[in-house]
CSV table of C-alpha atoms in Angstrom, one decimal:
chain,number,residue,atom,x,y,z
A,1,MET,CA,32.4,25.3,13.5
A,2,THR,CA,34.4,25.0,10.3
A,3,ILE,CA,38.1,24.5,10.1
A,4,ASP,CA,39.7,24.9,6.7
A,5,MET,CA,42.0,22.0,6.1
A,6,PRO,CA,43.4,20.7,2.9
A,7,GLY,CA,41.1,18.2,1.3
A,8,GLU,CA,38.8,18.1,4.3
A,9,SER,CA,35.5,19.5,5.3
A,10,VAL,CA,35.1,19.6,9.0
A,11,THR,CA,31.8,20.2,10.7
A,12,ASN,CA,30.8,19.3,14.2
A,13,VAL,CA,31.7,16.4,16.3
A,14,ARG,CA,28.2,15.9,17.9
A,15,GLY,CA,25.6,13.9,16.1
A,16,LYS,CA,23.2,16.6,14.9
A,17,MET,CA,25.5,18.2,12.5
A,18,PRO,CA,27.0,16.4,9.6
A,19,ARG,CA,30.2,14.6,10.4
A,20,ARG,CA,33.6,14.8,8.8
A,21,GLN,CA,33.9,13.8,5.2
A,22,PRO,CA,37.0,14.0,3.1
A,23,ARG,CA,36.3,16.8,0.7
A,24,ASN,CA,36.4,16.1,-2.9
A,25,ASP,CA,35.3,19.3,-4.4
A,26,SER,CA,38.4,20.6,-6.2
A,27,ALA,CA,38.5,20.5,-10.0
A,28,THR,CA,41.4,18.1,-10.1
A,29,ALA,CA,40.1,15.9,-7.3
A,30,ARG,CA,36.8,15.5,-9.2
A,31,TYR,CA,38.6,13.0,-11.5
A,32,TRP,CA,40.2,11.3,-8.5
A,33,GLY,CA,38.2,9.6,-5.8
A,34,VAL,CA,39.3,9.4,-2.2
A,35,ARG,CA,40.8,6.0,-2.5
A,36,PRO,CA,43.3,6.7,-5.3
A,37,ARG,CA,44.4,9.8,-3.4
A,38,LEU,CA,44.9,7.8,-0.3
A,39,ILE,CA,46.8,5.1,-2.1
A,40,LEU,CA,49.1,7.8,-3.7
A,41,ASP,CA,49.8,9.2,-0.2
A,42,ILE,CA,50.5,5.8,1.2
A,43,VAL,CA,52.8,5.1,-1.7
A,44,LEU,CA,54.6,8.4,-1.0
A,45,LEU,CA,54.9,7.5,2.7
A,46,ILE,CA,56.3,4.1,2.0
A,47,SER,CA,58.7,5.4,-0.6
A,48,PHE,CA,60.1,8.1,1.6
A,49,VAL,CA,60.7,5.6,4.5
A,50,THR,CA,62.1,2.9,2.2
A,51,LEU,CA,64.4,5.3,0.4
A,52,MET,CA,66.0,6.4,3.7
A,53,SER,CA,68.3,3.4,3.4
A,54,VAL,CA,70.4,2.9,0.3
A,55,ARG,CA,71.6,-0.5,1.6
A,56,PHE,CA,68.0,-1.7,1.9
A,57,THR,CA,67.2,-1.2,-1.8
A,58,GLY,CA,70.6,-1.0,-3.4
A,59,LEU,CA,71.9,2.1,-5.2
A,60,ALA,CA,70.3,1.5,-8.6
A,61,VAL,CA,66.8,0.9,-7.2
A,62,HIS,CA,67.3,3.8,-4.7
A,63,GLU,CA,68.1,6.2,-7.6
A,64,TRP,CA,65.5,5.1,-10.1
A,65,TRP,CA,62.8,4.9,-7.4
A,66,GLY,CA,63.7,8.4,-6.2
A,67,ILE,CA,63.5,9.8,-9.7
A,68,SER,CA,60.2,8.2,-10.3
A,69,LEU,CA,58.9,9.8,-7.1
A,70,VAL,CA,58.9,13.2,-8.9
A,71,ALA,CA,55.8,12.2,-10.9
A,72,ALA,CA,54.0,11.0,-7.7
A,73,ILE,CA,54.9,14.3,-5.9
A,74,VAL,CA,53.7,16.4,-8.8
A,75,ILE,CA,50.4,14.5,-8.9
A,76,HIS,CA,50.1,14.9,-5.1
A,77,LEU,CA,50.7,18.7,-5.5
A,78,LEU,CA,48.2,19.0,-8.4
A,79,LEU,CA,45.5,17.3,-6.3
A,80,GLN,CA,46.0,19.9,-3.6
A,81,TRP,CA,46.3,22.8,-6.0
A,82,ASP,CA,43.1,24.5,-5.1
A,83,TRP,CA,43.8,24.5,-1.4
A,84,THR,CA,47.3,25.8,-2.0
A,85,ALA,CA,46.1,28.6,-4.4
A,86,GLY,CA,43.3,29.5,-2.0
A,87,SER,CA,45.6,29.6,1.0
A,88,THR,CA,48.1,31.7,-0.9
A,89,GLN,CA,45.4,34.3,-1.7
A,90,ARG,CA,44.2,34.4,1.9
A,91,LEU,CA,47.6,34.3,3.5
A,92,PHE,CA,47.7,37.9,4.5
A,93,ARG,CA,44.1,38.1,5.4
A,94,ARG,CA,42.4,36.6,8.4
A,95,MET,CA,43.3,32.9,8.6
A,96,ALA,CA,43.2,30.2,11.3
A,97,MET,CA,46.6,29.7,12.9
A,98,ARG,CA,46.5,26.0,12.1
A,99,VAL,CA,45.9,26.6,8.4
A,100,ARG,CA,48.7,29.1,8.3
A,101,LEU,CA,51.0,26.7,10.0
A,102,THR,CA,50.0,23.9,7.6
A,103,TYR,CA,50.7,26.2,4.7
A,104,LEU,CA,54.2,27.2,5.9
A,105,LEU,CA,55.0,23.6,6.7
A,106,ASN,CA,53.9,22.5,3.3
A,107,TRP,CA,56.3,25.0,1.7
A,108,ALA,CA,59.1,23.8,4.0
A,109,LEU,CA,58.4,20.2,3.0
A,110,PHE,CA,58.3,21.2,-0.7
A,111,ILE,CA,61.7,22.9,-0.4
A,112,ALA,CA,63.1,19.9,1.4
A,113,VAL,CA,61.8,17.5,-1.2
A,114,VAL,CA,63.1,19.6,-4.0
A,115,LEU,CA,66.6,19.8,-2.5
A,116,LEU,CA,66.5,16.1,-1.7
A,117,ILE,CA,65.6,15.1,-5.3
A,118,ALA,CA,67.9,17.7,-6.9
A,119,SER,CA,70.9,16.8,-4.8
A,120,GLY,CA,70.1,13.1,-5.4
A,121,ILE,CA,70.2,13.7,-9.1
A,122,LEU,CA,73.4,15.7,-8.9
A,123,ILE,CA,75.3,13.0,-6.9
A,124,SER,CA,73.8,10.1,-8.9
A,125,GLU,CA,76.2,7.3,-9.7
A,126,VAL,CA,73.9,5.0,-11.7
A,127,ALA,CA,70.7,6.5,-13.1
A,128,ILE,CA,71.8,9.9,-14.4
A,129,PRO,CA,75.1,8.6,-15.9
A,130,ARG,CA,73.1,5.8,-17.6
A,131,LEU,CA,70.9,8.5,-19.2
A,132,GLY,CA,74.0,10.2,-20.4
A,133,LEU,CA,73.5,13.3,-18.4
A,134,PRO,CA,76.2,15.1,-16.4
A,135,THR,CA,76.3,15.0,-12.6
A,136,ALA,CA,78.2,17.0,-10.0
A,137,ARG,CA,80.9,14.4,-9.7
A,138,GLY,CA,84.3,16.1,-9.7
A,139,ASP,CA,82.6,19.4,-9.1
A,140,ALA,CA,83.7,21.7,-6.3
A,141,LEU,CA,80.2,21.5,-4.8
A,142,PHE,CA,80.0,17.7,-4.8
A,143,ASN,CA,80.5,17.3,-1.1
A,144,PHE,CA,78.0,20.1,-0.5
A,145,TRP,CA,75.3,18.2,-2.5
A,146,ARG,CA,76.1,15.0,-0.6
A,147,ARG,CA,75.6,16.8,2.7
A,148,THR,CA,72.5,18.5,1.4
A,149,HIS,CA,71.0,15.1,0.4
A,150,SER,CA,71.4,13.6,3.8
A,151,ILE,CA,70.2,16.8,5.7
A,152,ALA,CA,67.2,17.1,3.3
A,153,ALA,CA,66.3,13.5,3.9
A,154,ASP,CA,66.3,13.9,7.6
A,155,ALA,CA,64.3,17.1,7.3
A,156,CYS,CA,61.8,15.3,5.0
A,157,ILE,CA,61.2,12.6,7.6
A,158,VAL,CA,60.5,15.2,10.3
A,159,LEU,CA,58.4,17.5,8.1
A,160,SER,CA,56.5,14.5,6.6
A,161,GLY,CA,55.6,13.4,10.1
A,162,LEU,CA,54.3,16.9,10.9
A,163,HIS,CA,52.4,16.9,7.6
A,164,LEU,CA,50.8,13.6,8.4
A,165,GLY,CA,49.9,14.8,11.9
A,166,LEU,CA,48.3,18.0,10.6
A,167,ASN,CA,46.3,16.1,8.0
A,168,TRP,CA,45.5,13.2,10.2
A,169,ARG,CA,41.8,13.8,10.1
A,170,TRP,CA,41.6,13.6,6.4
A,171,VAL,CA,43.8,10.4,6.4
A,172,TRP,CA,41.6,8.8,9.1
A,173,SER,CA,38.3,9.7,7.3
A,174,ALA,CA,39.7,8.6,3.9
A,175,MET,CA,40.8,5.3,5.4
A,176,ARG,CA,37.4,4.7,7.0
A,177,LEU,CA,35.7,5.5,3.8
A,178,SER,CA,38.0,3.3,1.7
A,179,ILE,CA,37.7,0.3,4.1
A,180,GLY,CA,34.0,0.7,4.1
A,181,PHE,CA,33.4,2.2,7.6
A,182,ALA,CA,31.3,5.1,6.3
A,183,PRO,CA,30.6,7.7,9.0
A,184,ARG,CA,27.4,6.9,10.7
A,185,SER,CA,24.9,9.2,12.4
A,186,ARG,CA,24.7,9.3,16.2
A,187,LYS,CA,21.5,7.3,16.3
A,188,SER,CA,22.8,4.4,14.2
A,189,ALA,CA,26.2,4.6,16.0
A,190,ALA,CA,24.4,4.2,19.3
A,191,ALA,CA,22.3,1.4,17.9
A,192,GLY,CA,25.4,-0.3,16.8
A,193,GLY,CA,26.9,0.0,20.2
A,194,ARG,CA,30.1,1.7,19.0
A,195,SER,CA,31.0,5.3,19.4
B,1,MET,CA,27.1,6.4,-19.8
B,2,SER,CA,25.0,9.1,-21.5
B,3,ALA,CA,26.5,11.6,-23.8
B,4,GLN,CA,25.5,14.4,-21.5
B,5,ALA,CA,27.5,13.1,-18.6
B,6,ARG,CA,30.7,12.8,-20.8
B,7,PRO,CA,32.8,15.9,-20.6
B,8,SER,CA,33.2,17.8,-23.9
B,9,LEU,CA,36.4,17.8,-25.9
B,10,PHE,CA,36.9,21.4,-25.1
B,11,ALA,CA,36.5,20.8,-21.3
B,12,MET,CA,39.0,17.9,-21.5
B,13,GLY,CA,41.5,19.9,-23.4
B,14,ARG,CA,41.1,22.8,-20.9
B,15,GLY,CA,41.6,20.4,-18.1
B,16,VAL,CA,44.8,18.9,-19.6
B,17,PHE,CA,46.1,22.4,-20.4
B,18,LEU,CA,45.4,23.4,-16.8
B,19,GLN,CA,47.2,20.4,-15.3
B,20,VAL,CA,50.2,20.9,-17.7
B,21,SER,CA,50.5,24.6,-16.9
B,22,ARG,CA,50.3,23.8,-13.1
B,23,THR,CA,53.0,21.2,-13.5
B,24,VAL,CA,55.2,23.7,-15.3
B,25,VAL,CA,54.6,26.1,-12.4
B,26,ILE,CA,55.6,23.5,-9.9
B,27,LEU,CA,58.7,22.6,-11.8
B,28,CYS,CA,59.7,26.2,-12.3
B,29,VAL,CA,59.3,26.9,-8.5
B,30,ALA,CA,61.5,23.7,-7.9
B,31,ALA,CA,64.1,25.0,-10.4
B,32,MET,CA,64.1,28.4,-8.6
B,33,ILE,CA,64.7,26.7,-5.3
B,34,VAL,CA,67.6,24.7,-6.7
B,35,GLY,CA,69.0,27.8,-8.5
B,36,ALA,CA,68.8,29.9,-5.3
B,37,THR,CA,70.7,27.2,-3.4
B,38,ILE,CA,73.4,27.1,-6.0
B,39,ALA,CA,73.6,30.8,-6.1
B,40,LEU,CA,73.9,30.9,-2.3
B,41,MET,CA,76.6,28.3,-2.3
B,42,ARG,CA,78.6,30.0,-5.1
B,43,GLY,CA,77.9,33.5,-3.9
B,44,PRO,CA,77.6,34.7,-0.3
B,45,LEU,CA,78.2,31.4,1.4
B,46,ALA,CA,81.2,30.6,-0.8
B,47,THR,CA,83.1,33.6,0.6
B,48,SER,CA,82.7,32.4,4.2
B,49,ARG,CA,84.2,29.0,3.5
B,50,GLN,CA,87.3,30.0,1.6
B,51,PRO,CA,89.9,27.3,1.5
B,52,THR,CA,92.8,27.5,3.9
B,53,ARG,CA,95.9,28.8,2.2
B,54,THR,CA,98.2,25.9,1.5
B,55,PRO,CA,101.7,26.6,2.7
B,56,ALA,CA,104.4,27.0,0.2
B,57,VAL,CA,106.2,23.8,-0.5
B,58,THR,CA,109.9,24.2,0.3
B,59,ALA,CA,112.7,21.7,0.5
B,60,ARG,CA,112.7,22.2,4.2
B,61,SER,CA,108.9,21.5,4.6
B,62,VAL,CA,109.1,18.4,2.4
B,63,ALA,CA,111.9,16.9,4.4
B,64,THR,CA,109.9,15.3,7.2
B,65,PRO,CA,111.6,14.2,10.3
B,66,VAL,CA,112.2,10.5,10.5
B,67,PRO,CA,110.0,9.2,13.3
B,68,THR,CA,111.5,7.0,16.0
B,69,ARG,CA,110.1,3.4,16.1
B,70,GLN,CA,108.0,4.1,19.2
B,71,SER,CA,106.4,7.3,17.8
B,72,ASP,CA,105.9,5.5,14.5
B,73,ARG,CA,103.9,2.8,16.3
B,74,ARG,CA,101.9,5.3,18.1
B,75,VAL,CA,101.0,7.1,14.9
B,76,ALA,CA,100.0,3.8,13.3
B,77,GLN,CA,97.8,2.9,16.2
B,78,ALA,CA,96.2,6.4,16.2
B,79,GLN,CA,95.6,6.0,12.5
B,80,GLU,CA,94.0,2.6,13.0
B,81,ARG,CA,91.7,4.0,15.7
B,82,ALA,CA,90.7,6.9,13.4
B,83,ASP,CA,90.0,4.6,10.5
B,84,ALA,CA,87.8,2.4,12.8
B,85,ARG,CA,85.9,5.5,13.9
B,86,ASN,CA,85.4,6.7,10.4
B,87,GLN,CA,84.3,3.4,9.0
B,88,PRO,CA,80.5,3.1,8.9
B,89,LEU,CA,79.0,0.3,10.9
B,90,PRO,CA,77.9,-2.7,8.9
B,91,GLU,CA,74.2,-2.3,8.4
B,92,ARG,CA,71.7,-4.3,6.6
B,93,GLY,CA,69.4,-1.5,5.8
B,94,TYR,CA,66.1,-2.4,7.3
B,95,PRO,CA,66.9,-0.9,10.8
B,96,THR,CA,67.2,2.5,9.1
B,97,VAL,CA,63.9,2.0,7.3
B,98,LEU,CA,62.2,0.9,10.6
B,99,ARG,CA,63.7,3.8,12.5
B,100,SER,CA,62.6,6.3,9.8
B,101,ALA,CA,59.1,4.8,9.8
B,102,GLY,CA,59.0,5.0,13.6
B,103,GLN,CA,60.1,8.7,13.5
B,104,LEU,CA,57.7,9.7,10.9
B,105,LEU,CA,54.7,7.9,12.3
B,106,GLY,CA,55.6,8.9,15.8
B,107,ILE,CA,55.8,12.6,15.1
B,108,GLY,CA,52.6,12.4,13.1
B,109,LEU,CA,50.7,10.5,15.8
B,110,VAL,CA,51.9,12.8,18.6
B,111,LEU,CA,50.8,15.8,16.7
B,112,ALA,CA,47.5,14.3,15.7
B,113,VAL,CA,46.8,13.4,19.4
B,114,ILE,CA,47.7,16.9,20.5
B,115,LEU,CA,45.5,18.5,17.8
B,116,THR,CA,42.6,16.2,18.6
B,117,ILE,CA,42.7,17.0,22.3
B,118,ARG,CA,43.0,20.7,21.5
B,119,THR,CA,40.0,20.6,19.2
B,120,ARG,CA,37.9,18.7,21.7
B,121,VAL,CA,38.8,21.0,24.6
B,122,ARG,CA,38.0,24.0,22.5
B,123,THR,CA,34.6,22.5,21.3
B,124,ARG,CA,33.7,21.7,24.9
B,125,MET,CA,34.6,25.2,26.1
B,126,ARG,CA,32.5,26.7,23.3
B,127,LEU,CA,29.6,24.4,24.0
B,128,SER,CA,29.7,25.3,27.7
B,129,ARG,CA,29.8,29.0,26.9
B,130,VAL,CA,26.8,28.7,24.6
B,131,SER,CA,24.9,26.7,27.1
B,132,ARG,CA,25.7,29.2,29.8
B,133,ALA,CA,24.5,32.0,27.6
B,134,LEU,CA,21.3,30.1,26.8
B,135,SER,CA,20.5,29.5,30.4
B,136,ALA,CA,21.1,33.2,31.1
B,137,VAL,CA,18.7,34.1,28.3
B,138,ARG,CA,16.1,31.6,29.6
B,139,SER,CA,16.4,32.8,33.2
B,140,GLY,CA,16.0,36.4,32.0
B,141,ALA,CA,12.9,35.4,30.0
B,142,ALA,CA,11.4,33.6,33.0
B,143,GLU,CA,11.9,36.7,35.2
B,144,ALA,CA,10.3,38.9,32.6
């Protein structure tokens, strides 16, 4: 049984066949081990959650941190490029429902993140004016961008949760590998007394 | 590190070019999403939220009736209540962060549990189907 998941090679659950290993076969991922990718994902998760409250960080940190997230998101997308390109090519062919759902959800999340960052830049009060760039202040659409920012933030939290849930197996395997709990065979697992 | 293991300059340049071009594609798609949103707001959606026509200001409309003392007080009280409703609650920030983390991880965990159970049930069903087919083949072979 093989389920095609981003960054993941899934085989069988039972001992005879090889167990799950985070896949690392894409051209980009070759330069990146599992641990840096996991760290990047954790940084993104913590950033999204922390940036949900302006009062927690303060406006200036909120804005600069949000702008710097662009780089992290682009790297995250580049690392999954092969999966995205492959799924796009296979979208209208036979494809597992779960993969299709993951693909559509990833697009929804991407759109939400783009709107979140773009609206944040447009309603910026500190960072963008400091750079000498114009914002949407005083524009007719200013209130629209404000509303978009908060709606996109809520959408991002929900979609990120779904994204995490759908890729949970990769996260779990990567965490086990990073911590040092490498997947063991059934025999050694039985000998060790833990399943 | 041996010289053979090191990627060639051409391969490195190709890799950098690939990543840069992919980044440009990502940024272009992002710009298209923002552009489409702006176009929607200025185009079809803008017509549906036309501003209400402001009434012409006349001397009669400007001259507001002088409120009695009681009605004045009522208006002031209503205004105070409205202000209190509109004012955001004092918040220190971390409850929002904790709530967001809870929402995100909660949704992720629930979905992960559902998918894990689904996968296990499906695997068991497939295994039992295979074992039934095997036993049928074995019994057929024994009869033969």
